[in-house]
Amino acid sequence: MSRVSRGFRITGWVIKCLFFATVFSVIAFLLWRVFSSGDPKSMKTITPNEKLCAAYERAGGEPEMFRQEQNMITRGEKNAGYFAVTDCVFIPDANQVQVVVRYNNSTVRALAEDYSLEEIPSREAELFDISLTVATDLTPDTEEDNKGNDPESVAFTRVVPCSVSADTKNLYNYRRLVFDLDEAGLSLSDLLSEETLLAVYVDIYYQDDIRYEEPAYGTLCLYDYLTERESVELEARDRKAIEAYQNP
């Protein structure tokens, strides 16, 4: 065998090895992304409190819960991909809403650029103020004005969280928030039965630029009166968390 032929064989073997190494690397990366994706366990489990536990007892362990299919990633020109809602559940029996908000490290870098900060904040810092805006119908007999902002026809109520828990996973940062609507003088059950709940939004403001009268840094719709509701049942981990809260 000539040296030229041997050289071609070695070159071909090297190319083949590089090809298969690249393919396996891509497959390994995709598998890692699949198995490492998803919320951390702490964010998947419902957060119990006194109101939820009381509703749990009254409902015989089966409180009414629902969610809707909504656009759960910000897609605005100035905040595309900044924030996502990975879980949201409405619990009328507890007059409560629980929401999981996710943002990645690139959002933190974008924040530094958007606000001309001297340095990129730590991912562990509490950078964002997260609240709900609840839109209610003041003129239920007139449907034509439901999509407007006229204070004579639509009322907007701000709801702040009663608890916030944090976690991280890979490049993602998570906040699980509990909103008790009692604190804002609202009744989720009454609004639903009276068909006066128009929409619920989650608003995300930069902690050093909270101006509720101005558009938020990121906003996502969690509920609107036209979209079908999807019933939700408690998972085993949720029941375990509630029972652990009841029996510390």
PDB file of C-alpha atoms in Angstrom:
ATOM      1  CA  MET A   1       0.000   0.000   0.000  1.00  0.00           C
ATOM      2  CA  SER A   2       1.384   3.358  -1.009  1.00  0.00           C
ATOM      3  CA  ARG A   3       1.981   6.138   1.484  1.00  0.00           C
ATOM      4  CA  VAL A   4      -0.632   8.254  -0.345  1.00  0.00           C
ATOM      5  CA  SER A   5      -3.317   5.570   0.038  1.00  0.00           C
ATOM      6  CA  ARG A   6      -2.428   5.091   3.695  1.00  0.00           C
ATOM      7  CA  GLY A   7      -2.626   8.842   4.229  1.00  0.00           C
ATOM      8  CA  PHE A   8      -6.085   8.972   2.673  1.00  0.00           C
ATOM      9  CA  ARG A   9      -7.259   6.100   4.884  1.00  0.00           C
ATOM     10  CA  ILE A  10      -5.992   7.816   8.039  1.00  0.00           C
ATOM     11  CA  THR A  11      -7.542  11.106   6.992  1.00  0.00           C
ATOM     12  CA  GLY A  12     -10.859   9.393   6.290  1.00  0.00           C
ATOM     13  CA  TRP A  13     -10.753   7.633   9.673  1.00  0.00           C
ATOM     14  CA  VAL A  14     -10.074  10.937  11.441  1.00  0.00           C
ATOM     15  CA  ILE A  15     -12.918  12.669   9.604  1.00  0.00           C
ATOM     16  CA  LYS A  16     -15.270   9.803  10.434  1.00  0.00           C
ATOM     17  CA  CYS A  17     -14.298   9.940  14.104  1.00  0.00           C
ATOM     18  CA  LEU A  18     -14.808  13.705  14.186  1.00  0.00           C
ATOM     19  CA  PHE A  19     -18.199  13.308  12.520  1.00  0.00           C
ATOM     20  CA  PHE A  20     -19.430  10.720  15.005  1.00  0.00           C
ATOM     21  CA  ALA A  21     -17.987  12.699  17.927  1.00  0.00           C
ATOM     22  CA  THR A  22     -19.893  15.775  16.750  1.00  0.00           C
ATOM     23  CA  VAL A  23     -23.130  13.811  16.322  1.00  0.00           C
ATOM     24  CA  PHE A  24     -22.855  12.225  19.770  1.00  0.00           C
ATOM     25  CA  SER A  25     -22.002  15.610  21.312  1.00  0.00           C
ATOM     26  CA  VAL A  26     -25.109  17.171  19.786  1.00  0.00           C
ATOM     27  CA  ILE A  27     -27.278  14.257  20.950  1.00  0.00           C
ATOM     28  CA  ALA A  28     -25.787  14.431  24.458  1.00  0.00           C
ATOM     29  CA  PHE A  29     -26.441  18.186  24.582  1.00  0.00           C
ATOM     30  CA  LEU A  30     -30.038  17.758  23.435  1.00  0.00           C
ATOM     31  CA  LEU A  31     -30.619  15.003  25.981  1.00  0.00           C
ATOM     32  CA  TRP A  32     -29.127  17.192  28.710  1.00  0.00           C
ATOM     33  CA  ARG A  33     -31.450  20.028  27.708  1.00  0.00           C
ATOM     34  CA  VAL A  34     -34.461  17.706  27.799  1.00  0.00           C
ATOM     35  CA  PHE A  35     -33.710  16.104  31.163  1.00  0.00           C
ATOM     36  CA  SER A  36     -32.521  19.315  32.831  1.00  0.00           C
ATOM     37  CA  SER A  37     -35.438  21.400  31.586  1.00  0.00           C
ATOM     38  CA  GLY A  38     -38.518  22.041  33.635  1.00  0.00           C
ATOM     39  CA  ASP A  39     -39.044  23.827  36.902  1.00  0.00           C
ATOM     40  CA  PRO A  40     -37.200  22.768  40.057  1.00  0.00           C
ATOM     41  CA  LYS A  41     -39.225  20.687  42.486  1.00  0.00           C
ATOM     42  CA  SER A  42     -39.774  23.631  44.823  1.00  0.00           C
ATOM     43  CA  MET A  43     -41.490  25.556  42.017  1.00  0.00           C
ATOM     44  CA  LYS A  44     -43.681  22.627  40.958  1.00  0.00           C
ATOM     45  CA  THR A  45     -45.231  22.244  44.405  1.00  0.00           C
ATOM     46  CA  ILE A  46     -48.104  24.416  45.541  1.00  0.00           C
ATOM     47  CA  THR A  47     -47.367  26.790  48.411  1.00  0.00           C
ATOM     48  CA  PRO A  48     -49.685  26.105  51.355  1.00  0.00           C
ATOM     49  CA  ASN A  49     -50.945  28.772  53.741  1.00  0.00           C
ATOM     50  CA  GLU A  50     -53.826  29.093  56.182  1.00  0.00           C
ATOM     51  CA  LYS A  51     -56.384  30.050  53.525  1.00  0.00           C
ATOM     52  CA  LEU A  52     -55.432  27.243  51.189  1.00  0.00           C
ATOM     53  CA  CYS A  53     -55.452  24.678  53.991  1.00  0.00           C
ATOM     54  CA  ALA A  54     -58.886  25.870  55.144  1.00  0.00           C
ATOM     55  CA  ALA A  55     -60.197  25.591  51.573  1.00  0.00           C
ATOM     56  CA  TYR A  56     -58.622  22.143  51.302  1.00  0.00           C
ATOM     57  CA  GLU A  57     -60.489  20.995  54.414  1.00  0.00           C
ATOM     58  CA  ARG A  58     -63.822  22.535  53.361  1.00  0.00           C
ATOM     59  CA  ALA A  59     -63.605  20.902  49.925  1.00  0.00           C
ATOM     60  CA  GLY A  60     -62.756  17.473  51.307  1.00  0.00           C
ATOM     61  CA  GLY A  61     -59.299  17.595  49.796  1.00  0.00           C
ATOM     62  CA  GLU A  62     -60.535  18.620  46.339  1.00  0.00           C
ATOM     63  CA  PRO A  63     -60.596  22.426  46.097  1.00  0.00           C
ATOM     64  CA  GLU A  64     -61.711  23.972  42.820  1.00  0.00           C
ATOM     65  CA  MET A  65     -58.683  24.909  40.736  1.00  0.00           C
ATOM     66  CA  PHE A  66     -58.206  25.953  37.122  1.00  0.00           C
ATOM     67  CA  ARG A  67     -55.849  27.573  34.650  1.00  0.00           C
ATOM     68  CA  GLN A  68     -55.999  28.814  31.065  1.00  0.00           C
ATOM     69  CA  GLU A  69     -53.860  28.375  27.985  1.00  0.00           C
ATOM     70  CA  GLN A  70     -52.295  31.781  27.433  1.00  0.00           C
ATOM     71  CA  ASN A  71     -49.161  33.198  25.830  1.00  0.00           C
ATOM     72  CA  MET A  72     -46.726  32.603  28.663  1.00  0.00           C
ATOM     73  CA  ILE A  73     -43.576  34.293  27.294  1.00  0.00           C
ATOM     74  CA  THR A  74     -43.106  38.029  26.838  1.00  0.00           C
ATOM     75  CA  ARG A  75     -42.888  38.817  23.137  1.00  0.00           C
ATOM     76  CA  GLY A  76     -42.824  42.619  23.086  1.00  0.00           C
ATOM     77  CA  GLU A  77     -40.312  44.499  20.976  1.00  0.00           C
ATOM     78  CA  LYS A  78     -38.389  45.577  24.078  1.00  0.00           C
ATOM     79  CA  ASN A  79     -38.759  42.470  26.258  1.00  0.00           C
ATOM     80  CA  ALA A  80     -39.005  39.464  23.943  1.00  0.00           C
ATOM     81  CA  GLY A  81     -38.102  36.363  25.901  1.00  0.00           C
ATOM     82  CA  TYR A  82     -37.305  38.254  29.104  1.00  0.00           C
ATOM     83  CA  PHE A  83     -39.942  36.551  31.274  1.00  0.00           C
ATOM     84  CA  ALA A  84     -42.105  33.443  31.251  1.00  0.00           C
ATOM     85  CA  VAL A  85     -44.900  32.090  33.411  1.00  0.00           C
ATOM     86  CA  THR A  86     -44.285  28.368  33.798  1.00  0.00           C
ATOM     87  CA  ASP A  87     -47.257  27.704  36.068  1.00  0.00           C
ATOM     88  CA  CYS A  88     -50.393  29.529  37.105  1.00  0.00           C
ATOM     89  CA  VAL A  89     -53.350  28.199  39.045  1.00  0.00           C
ATOM     90  CA  PHE A  90     -56.515  29.955  40.166  1.00  0.00           C
ATOM     91  CA  ILE A  91     -58.048  28.584  43.379  1.00  0.00           C
ATOM     92  CA  PRO A  92     -61.521  30.107  43.905  1.00  0.00           C
ATOM     93  CA  ASP A  93     -62.156  28.095  47.082  1.00  0.00           C
ATOM     94  CA  ALA A  94     -59.136  29.787  48.691  1.00  0.00           C
ATOM     95  CA  ASN A  95     -59.659  33.115  46.858  1.00  0.00           C
ATOM     96  CA  GLN A  96     -56.094  32.750  45.715  1.00  0.00           C
ATOM     97  CA  VAL A  97     -53.842  32.739  42.664  1.00  0.00           C
ATOM     98  CA  GLN A  98     -50.422  31.084  42.570  1.00  0.00           C
ATOM     99  CA  VAL A  99     -47.948  31.967  39.823  1.00  0.00           C
ATOM    100  CA  VAL A 100     -44.431  30.835  38.886  1.00  0.00           C
ATOM    101  CA  VAL A 101     -42.369  33.428  36.991  1.00  0.00           C
ATOM    102  CA  ARG A 102     -39.115  32.457  35.285  1.00  0.00           C
ATOM    103  CA  TYR A 103     -36.338  34.561  33.819  1.00  0.00           C
ATOM    104  CA  ASN A 104     -32.841  33.590  32.739  1.00  0.00           C
ATOM    105  CA  ASN A 105     -29.442  35.151  33.241  1.00  0.00           C
ATOM    106  CA  SER A 106     -29.649  36.919  29.888  1.00  0.00           C
ATOM    107  CA  THR A 107     -32.616  38.866  31.275  1.00  0.00           C
ATOM    108  CA  VAL A 108     -30.377  40.113  34.083  1.00  0.00           C
ATOM    109  CA  ARG A 109     -27.789  41.211  31.536  1.00  0.00           C
ATOM    110  CA  ALA A 110     -30.506  42.894  29.460  1.00  0.00           C
ATOM    111  CA  LEU A 111     -31.750  44.685  32.576  1.00  0.00           C
ATOM    112  CA  ALA A 112     -28.290  46.119  33.160  1.00  0.00           C
ATOM    113  CA  GLU A 113     -28.214  47.367  29.574  1.00  0.00           C
ATOM    114  CA  ASP A 114     -31.784  48.690  29.536  1.00  0.00           C
ATOM    115  CA  TYR A 115     -31.243  50.700  32.721  1.00  0.00           C
ATOM    116  CA  SER A 116     -27.590  51.609  32.031  1.00  0.00           C
ATOM    117  CA  LEU A 117     -26.458  50.001  35.273  1.00  0.00           C
ATOM    118  CA  GLU A 118     -22.770  50.219  36.154  1.00  0.00           C
ATOM    119  CA  GLU A 119     -22.523  46.452  36.560  1.00  0.00           C
ATOM    120  CA  ILE A 120     -24.607  43.361  35.957  1.00  0.00           C
ATOM    121  CA  PRO A 121     -26.584  42.527  39.129  1.00  0.00           C
ATOM    122  CA  SER A 122     -26.219  39.198  40.876  1.00  0.00           C
ATOM    123  CA  ARG A 123     -28.780  36.596  39.875  1.00  0.00           C
ATOM    124  CA  GLU A 124     -29.506  36.101  43.586  1.00  0.00           C
ATOM    125  CA  ALA A 125     -30.620  39.733  43.978  1.00  0.00           C
ATOM    126  CA  GLU A 126     -34.314  40.550  44.243  1.00  0.00           C
ATOM    127  CA  LEU A 127     -34.485  42.545  41.038  1.00  0.00           C
ATOM    128  CA  PHE A 128     -38.171  42.536  40.231  1.00  0.00           C
ATOM    129  CA  ASP A 129     -41.454  43.612  41.762  1.00  0.00           C
ATOM    130  CA  ILE A 130     -44.156  41.185  40.646  1.00  0.00           C
ATOM    131  CA  SER A 131     -47.860  41.887  41.126  1.00  0.00           C
ATOM    132  CA  LEU A 132     -51.238  41.160  39.561  1.00  0.00           C
ATOM    133  CA  THR A 133     -53.627  43.506  37.821  1.00  0.00           C
ATOM    134  CA  VAL A 134     -57.236  42.319  37.958  1.00  0.00           C
ATOM    135  CA  ALA A 135     -59.662  43.837  35.452  1.00  0.00           C
ATOM    136  CA  THR A 136     -63.337  43.692  36.442  1.00  0.00           C
ATOM    137  CA  ASP A 137     -66.451  44.642  34.531  1.00  0.00           C
ATOM    138  CA  LEU A 138     -68.433  47.568  35.946  1.00  0.00           C
ATOM    139  CA  THR A 139     -71.051  47.355  33.196  1.00  0.00           C
ATOM    140  CA  PRO A 140     -71.870  43.650  32.876  1.00  0.00           C
ATOM    141  CA  ASP A 141     -74.916  44.369  30.738  1.00  0.00           C
ATOM    142  CA  THR A 142     -72.740  45.961  28.052  1.00  0.00           C
ATOM    143  CA  GLU A 143     -70.121  43.719  26.485  1.00  0.00           C
ATOM    144  CA  GLU A 144     -68.873  46.203  23.892  1.00  0.00           C
ATOM    145  CA  ASP A 145     -66.782  48.134  26.444  1.00  0.00           C
ATOM    146  CA  ASN A 146     -65.056  45.121  28.013  1.00  0.00           C
ATOM    147  CA  LYS A 147     -61.780  45.578  26.139  1.00  0.00           C
ATOM    148  CA  GLY A 148     -61.374  49.263  26.914  1.00  0.00           C
ATOM    149  CA  ASN A 149     -59.761  51.174  29.764  1.00  0.00           C
ATOM    150  CA  ASP A 150     -62.630  53.516  30.540  1.00  0.00           C
ATOM    151  CA  PRO A 151     -62.831  53.758  34.358  1.00  0.00           C
ATOM    152  CA  GLU A 152     -66.586  53.973  34.015  1.00  0.00           C
ATOM    153  CA  SER A 153     -66.746  50.472  32.542  1.00  0.00           C
ATOM    154  CA  VAL A 154     -63.610  48.609  33.697  1.00  0.00           C
ATOM    155  CA  ALA A 155     -61.939  48.670  37.115  1.00  0.00           C
ATOM    156  CA  PHE A 156     -58.293  47.711  37.563  1.00  0.00           C
ATOM    157  CA  THR A 157     -57.139  46.421  40.952  1.00  0.00           C
ATOM    158  CA  ARG A 158     -53.526  45.859  41.947  1.00  0.00           C
ATOM    159  CA  VAL A 159     -52.808  42.724  44.010  1.00  0.00           C
ATOM    160  CA  VAL A 160     -49.431  42.262  45.688  1.00  0.00           C
ATOM    161  CA  PRO A 161     -48.133  38.827  46.739  1.00  0.00           C
ATOM    162  CA  CYS A 162     -48.479  37.615  50.323  1.00  0.00           C
ATOM    163  CA  SER A 163     -45.495  35.305  49.882  1.00  0.00           C
ATOM    164  CA  VAL A 164     -42.626  34.829  47.446  1.00  0.00           C
ATOM    165  CA  SER A 165     -40.219  31.892  47.248  1.00  0.00           C
ATOM    166  CA  ALA A 166     -37.134  31.732  45.038  1.00  0.00           C
ATOM    167  CA  ASP A 167     -35.046  29.047  43.382  1.00  0.00           C
ATOM    168  CA  THR A 168     -32.601  28.592  40.501  1.00  0.00           C
ATOM    169  CA  LYS A 169     -31.897  25.851  37.994  1.00  0.00           C
ATOM    170  CA  ASN A 170     -29.151  25.974  35.394  1.00  0.00           C
ATOM    171  CA  LEU A 171     -29.428  29.408  33.757  1.00  0.00           C
ATOM    172  CA  TYR A 172     -32.943  30.042  35.018  1.00  0.00           C
ATOM    173  CA  ASN A 173     -34.203  32.008  38.002  1.00  0.00           C
ATOM    174  CA  TYR A 174     -37.622  31.330  39.496  1.00  0.00           C
ATOM    175  CA  ARG A 175     -40.116  33.065  41.742  1.00  0.00           C
ATOM    176  CA  ARG A 176     -43.247  31.368  43.060  1.00  0.00           C
ATOM    177  CA  LEU A 177     -45.790  33.904  44.254  1.00  0.00           C
ATOM    178  CA  VAL A 178     -48.999  33.524  46.231  1.00  0.00           C
ATOM    179  CA  PHE A 179     -51.694  36.186  45.817  1.00  0.00           C
ATOM    180  CA  ASP A 180     -54.552  36.295  48.313  1.00  0.00           C
ATOM    181  CA  LEU A 181     -57.313  38.319  46.694  1.00  0.00           C
ATOM    182  CA  ASP A 182     -58.896  39.000  50.099  1.00  0.00           C
ATOM    183  CA  GLU A 183     -56.134  41.529  50.670  1.00  0.00           C
ATOM    184  CA  ALA A 184     -57.361  43.524  47.662  1.00  0.00           C
ATOM    185  CA  GLY A 185     -61.036  43.270  48.564  1.00  0.00           C
ATOM    186  CA  LEU A 186     -61.819  40.895  45.690  1.00  0.00           C
ATOM    187  CA  SER A 187     -63.678  37.594  45.640  1.00  0.00           C
ATOM    188  CA  LEU A 188     -62.633  35.277  42.826  1.00  0.00           C
ATOM    189  CA  SER A 189     -65.694  33.083  43.299  1.00  0.00           C
ATOM    190  CA  ASP A 190     -68.076  36.058  43.130  1.00  0.00           C
ATOM    191  CA  LEU A 191     -66.363  37.556  40.088  1.00  0.00           C
ATOM    192  CA  LEU A 192     -66.590  34.246  38.251  1.00  0.00           C
ATOM    193  CA  SER A 193     -70.197  33.513  39.196  1.00  0.00           C
ATOM    194  CA  GLU A 194     -71.255  37.056  38.301  1.00  0.00           C
ATOM    195  CA  GLU A 195     -69.197  36.887  35.098  1.00  0.00           C
ATOM    196  CA  THR A 196     -67.500  40.192  35.860  1.00  0.00           C
ATOM    197  CA  LEU A 197     -63.887  38.993  35.831  1.00  0.00           C
ATOM    198  CA  LEU A 198     -62.497  40.270  32.530  1.00  0.00           C
ATOM    199  CA  ALA A 199     -58.771  39.586  32.822  1.00  0.00           C
ATOM    200  CA  VAL A 200     -55.862  38.959  35.160  1.00  0.00           C
ATOM    201  CA  TYR A 201     -52.337  40.078  34.279  1.00  0.00           C
ATOM    202  CA  VAL A 202     -49.003  39.552  35.968  1.00  0.00           C
ATOM    203  CA  ASP A 203     -46.890  42.720  35.874  1.00  0.00           C
ATOM    204  CA  ILE A 204     -43.125  42.706  36.390  1.00  0.00           C
ATOM    205  CA  TYR A 205     -41.329  45.951  37.258  1.00  0.00           C
ATOM    206  CA  TYR A 206     -37.668  46.591  37.895  1.00  0.00           C
ATOM    207  CA  GLN A 207     -37.345  46.944  41.664  1.00  0.00           C
ATOM    208  CA  ASP A 208     -35.771  50.413  41.353  1.00  0.00           C
ATOM    209  CA  ASP A 209     -38.334  51.663  38.854  1.00  0.00           C
ATOM    210  CA  ILE A 210     -41.749  50.773  40.251  1.00  0.00           C
ATOM    211  CA  ARG A 211     -44.317  53.055  38.657  1.00  0.00           C
ATOM    212  CA  TYR A 212     -47.635  51.250  38.562  1.00  0.00           C
ATOM    213  CA  GLU A 213     -49.199  54.007  36.510  1.00  0.00           C
ATOM    214  CA  GLU A 214     -46.702  53.248  33.715  1.00  0.00           C
ATOM    215  CA  PRO A 215     -46.422  50.094  31.551  1.00  0.00           C
ATOM    216  CA  ALA A 216     -44.521  47.301  33.288  1.00  0.00           C
ATOM    217  CA  TYR A 217     -41.106  46.014  32.260  1.00  0.00           C
ATOM    218  CA  GLY A 218     -42.932  42.784  31.392  1.00  0.00           C
ATOM    219  CA  THR A 219     -46.632  41.851  31.373  1.00  0.00           C
ATOM    220  CA  LEU A 220     -48.354  38.548  30.669  1.00  0.00           C
ATOM    221  CA  CYS A 221     -52.043  37.690  30.616  1.00  0.00           C
ATOM    222  CA  LEU A 222     -53.000  34.869  32.956  1.00  0.00           C
ATOM    223  CA  TYR A 223     -56.761  34.942  32.416  1.00  0.00           C
ATOM    224  CA  ASP A 224     -59.320  36.433  30.071  1.00  0.00           C
ATOM    225  CA  TYR A 225     -63.064  36.014  30.078  1.00  0.00           C
ATOM    226  CA  LEU A 226     -63.208  34.569  26.548  1.00  0.00           C
ATOM    227  CA  THR A 227     -60.749  31.684  26.968  1.00  0.00           C
ATOM    228  CA  GLU A 228     -61.931  28.305  28.222  1.00  0.00           C
ATOM    229  CA  ARG A 229     -60.893  27.311  31.717  1.00  0.00           C
ATOM    230  CA  GLU A 230     -58.995  24.067  32.283  1.00  0.00           C
ATOM    231  CA  SER A 231     -59.643  22.217  35.549  1.00  0.00           C
ATOM    232  CA  VAL A 232     -56.609  21.357  37.673  1.00  0.00           C
ATOM    233  CA  GLU A 233     -56.229  18.692  40.351  1.00  0.00           C
ATOM    234  CA  LEU A 234     -53.762  18.631  43.208  1.00  0.00           C
ATOM    235  CA  GLU A 235     -50.723  16.443  42.658  1.00  0.00           C
ATOM    236  CA  ALA A 236     -49.454  14.053  45.326  1.00  0.00           C
ATOM    237  CA  ARG A 237     -46.624  16.445  46.157  1.00  0.00           C
ATOM    238  CA  ASP A 238     -49.168  19.257  46.662  1.00  0.00           C
ATOM    239  CA  ARG A 239     -51.213  17.197  49.105  1.00  0.00           C
ATOM    240  CA  LYS A 240     -48.052  16.247  50.966  1.00  0.00           C
ATOM    241  CA  ALA A 241     -47.059  19.923  51.275  1.00  0.00           C
ATOM    242  CA  ILE A 242     -50.525  20.919  52.513  1.00  0.00           C
ATOM    243  CA  GLU A 243     -50.638  18.109  55.061  1.00  0.00           C
ATOM    244  CA  ALA A 244     -47.122  18.929  56.254  1.00  0.00           C
ATOM    245  CA  TYR A 245     -48.208  22.545  56.748  1.00  0.00           C
ATOM    246  CA  GLN A 246     -51.272  21.409  58.702  1.00  0.00           C
ATOM    247  CA  ASN A 247     -49.231  19.039  60.872  1.00  0.00           C
ATOM    248  CA  PRO A 248     -45.793  20.586  61.377  1.00  0.00           C
TER     249      PRO A 248
END
